[in-house]
Amino acid sequence: MARESLRPTVFEELSHNGVDWCRYCGTTEGINWRPGPWGKRTLCNKHGCDYKGYGFASKMPRLNLKNFVDEALDERIRPVLQTFCQMCQLDTSELDNVLVHCDGCHRAYHQCCHPEGICDSEASLSGSSRWYCEPSCRDNARKRRIVVELPKCRLPYILPMELH
């Protein structure tokens, strides 16, 4: 169970407006867009190279997105990373610790994992307000621009180096 975002999500709005965004990390910043399991121009350069195994460091794919091969492009309403908590990397929720998706960036947090905590009223979508994990996320949504700075920790679906 996760708190559902108001629809359309910021990423659905980006798609509707013809803005490319990475279906893995959510960035809109990029010059080269790569094919992914959702079709052409669905992964940023970095994650497209990880998915196909391009680059000097590795000739083998590092990003395993085989779970998404049968998913239609319009079914992907948020980046893959936003289905996992930014802090603990888990994709599950409890009734008293709901996974809450930010409505202006690629991050999601469990209520207890967010540095400031997320109160129950923000975690439930009883109202019609959007939730932003940081003040800059409100500007991201307004500008239709998502800049992603990924943590240096292991990310979901990235294969460990010893499996290459």
XYZ file of C-alpha atoms in Angstrom:
164
model
C 0.000 0.000 0.000
C 1.305 3.435 -0.896
C -0.232 6.877 -0.894
C -1.426 7.442 -4.433
C -0.496 10.722 -6.025
C -3.119 12.990 -7.424
C -3.643 12.293 -11.088
C -2.242 13.243 -13.409
C 1.203 12.841 -11.835
C 3.878 15.361 -12.765
C 5.349 12.659 -15.010
C 2.043 12.078 -16.811
C 1.869 15.841 -17.407
C 5.418 15.789 -18.815
C 4.422 13.025 -21.241
C 1.257 14.869 -22.229
C 3.344 17.976 -22.985
C 5.897 16.051 -25.059
C 8.721 16.351 -22.519
C 11.100 13.384 -22.416
C 11.708 11.892 -18.966
C 13.657 8.850 -17.871
C 11.307 6.045 -16.864
C 13.949 4.759 -14.445
C 15.179 7.870 -12.592
C 12.709 10.571 -13.662
C 15.138 13.195 -14.968
C 14.079 15.529 -17.752
C 17.654 16.706 -18.225
C 19.479 15.067 -21.051
C 20.662 15.430 -24.594
C 20.784 11.789 -25.652
C 17.765 9.631 -24.896
C 18.014 5.868 -25.141
C 15.522 3.055 -25.721
C 14.273 1.058 -22.765
C 11.634 -1.617 -22.269
C 8.948 1.046 -22.886
C 10.294 1.996 -26.323
C 12.435 4.727 -27.875
C 13.543 7.742 -25.838
C 12.361 6.306 -22.503
C 15.683 6.230 -20.629
C 18.227 8.987 -20.026
C 21.674 8.454 -21.503
C 23.154 7.070 -18.266
C 20.416 4.538 -17.582
C 20.003 3.645 -21.243
C 23.703 2.764 -21.358
C 23.378 0.782 -18.117
C 20.364 -1.032 -19.578
C 22.051 -1.969 -22.865
C 25.590 -2.430 -21.529
C 27.213 0.417 -23.476
C 30.302 2.222 -22.289
C 33.909 1.563 -21.412
C 33.470 0.104 -17.929
C 31.117 -2.695 -18.833
C 30.079 -4.545 -21.942
C 27.272 -6.273 -20.050
C 23.955 -4.715 -19.052
C 23.933 -3.471 -15.468
C 20.325 -2.299 -15.248
C 17.906 -5.208 -15.160
C 14.490 -3.964 -16.284
C 13.148 -7.303 -17.520
C 10.169 -6.966 -15.150
C 8.960 -4.042 -17.268
C 9.218 -5.524 -20.778
C 5.457 -6.128 -21.017
C 4.486 -2.802 -19.454
C 2.922 -0.292 -21.846
C 4.436 3.185 -21.995
C 1.253 4.855 -20.709
C 1.188 2.509 -17.685
C 4.461 3.986 -16.391
C 3.100 7.051 -14.561
C 6.151 7.564 -12.344
C 9.829 6.590 -12.519
C 10.798 3.120 -11.331
C 12.887 4.686 -8.549
C 9.789 6.363 -7.127
C 8.335 2.981 -6.234
C 11.117 2.589 -3.641
C 11.821 4.569 -0.472
C 14.725 6.974 -0.964
C 16.197 6.018 2.411
C 15.600 2.305 3.080
C 15.146 1.214 -0.583
C 12.078 -0.899 0.271
C 8.991 -0.859 -1.941
C 6.523 -2.036 0.696
C 4.331 -0.093 3.110
C 2.663 -0.675 6.439
C -0.563 0.943 7.595
C 1.394 3.098 10.049
C 4.355 3.745 7.721
C 3.037 4.487 4.232
C 5.244 5.046 1.193
C 4.549 8.610 0.012
C 5.483 9.728 -3.527
C 6.717 13.274 -4.017
C 4.606 15.146 -6.553
C 7.558 17.146 -7.890
C 10.562 14.837 -8.124
C 11.688 11.218 -8.402
C 11.750 10.514 -4.655
C 9.404 8.619 -2.358
C 9.707 8.146 1.392
C 8.123 6.044 4.075
C 6.571 8.270 6.707
C 9.204 7.243 9.262
C 12.137 7.418 6.818
C 11.678 11.036 5.705
C 14.173 13.242 7.613
C 11.352 15.395 9.014
C 8.781 12.615 9.154
C 5.505 12.674 7.257
C 2.363 13.142 9.308
C -0.678 10.921 8.790
C -2.722 13.762 7.285
C -0.084 14.242 4.551
C 0.220 10.503 3.991
C -3.506 10.040 3.482
C -4.926 11.531 0.348
C -8.165 12.613 1.906
C -7.669 16.165 0.693
C -6.749 17.332 -2.742
C -3.280 18.621 -1.958
C -0.050 17.470 -3.479
C 2.922 16.455 -1.300
C 6.435 17.721 -1.978
C 9.441 16.289 -0.136
C 11.381 19.567 -0.504
C 10.389 23.151 -1.336
C 12.282 22.969 -4.656
C 9.994 20.139 -5.800
C 7.039 22.520 -6.068
C 9.124 24.601 -8.514
C 10.089 21.443 -10.438
C 6.432 20.625 -10.999
C 5.628 24.186 -12.024
C 8.608 24.416 -14.418
C 8.099 20.878 -15.764
C 11.765 20.194 -15.108
C 13.118 17.349 -12.973
C 16.824 17.248 -12.163
C 17.944 14.012 -10.548
C 20.993 13.639 -8.340
C 21.166 9.993 -7.403
C 22.676 8.841 -4.119
C 25.849 6.788 -4.264
C 24.121 3.812 -2.638
C 23.053 0.749 -4.609
C 19.888 1.474 -6.579
C 17.036 -0.926 -7.359
C 17.481 -3.174 -10.413
C 21.201 -2.329 -10.766
C 23.138 -5.588 -10.890
C 26.135 -5.972 -8.568
C 29.468 -5.917 -10.423
C 30.241 -9.567 -9.559
C 27.183 -10.690 -11.578
C 28.503 -9.239 -14.851
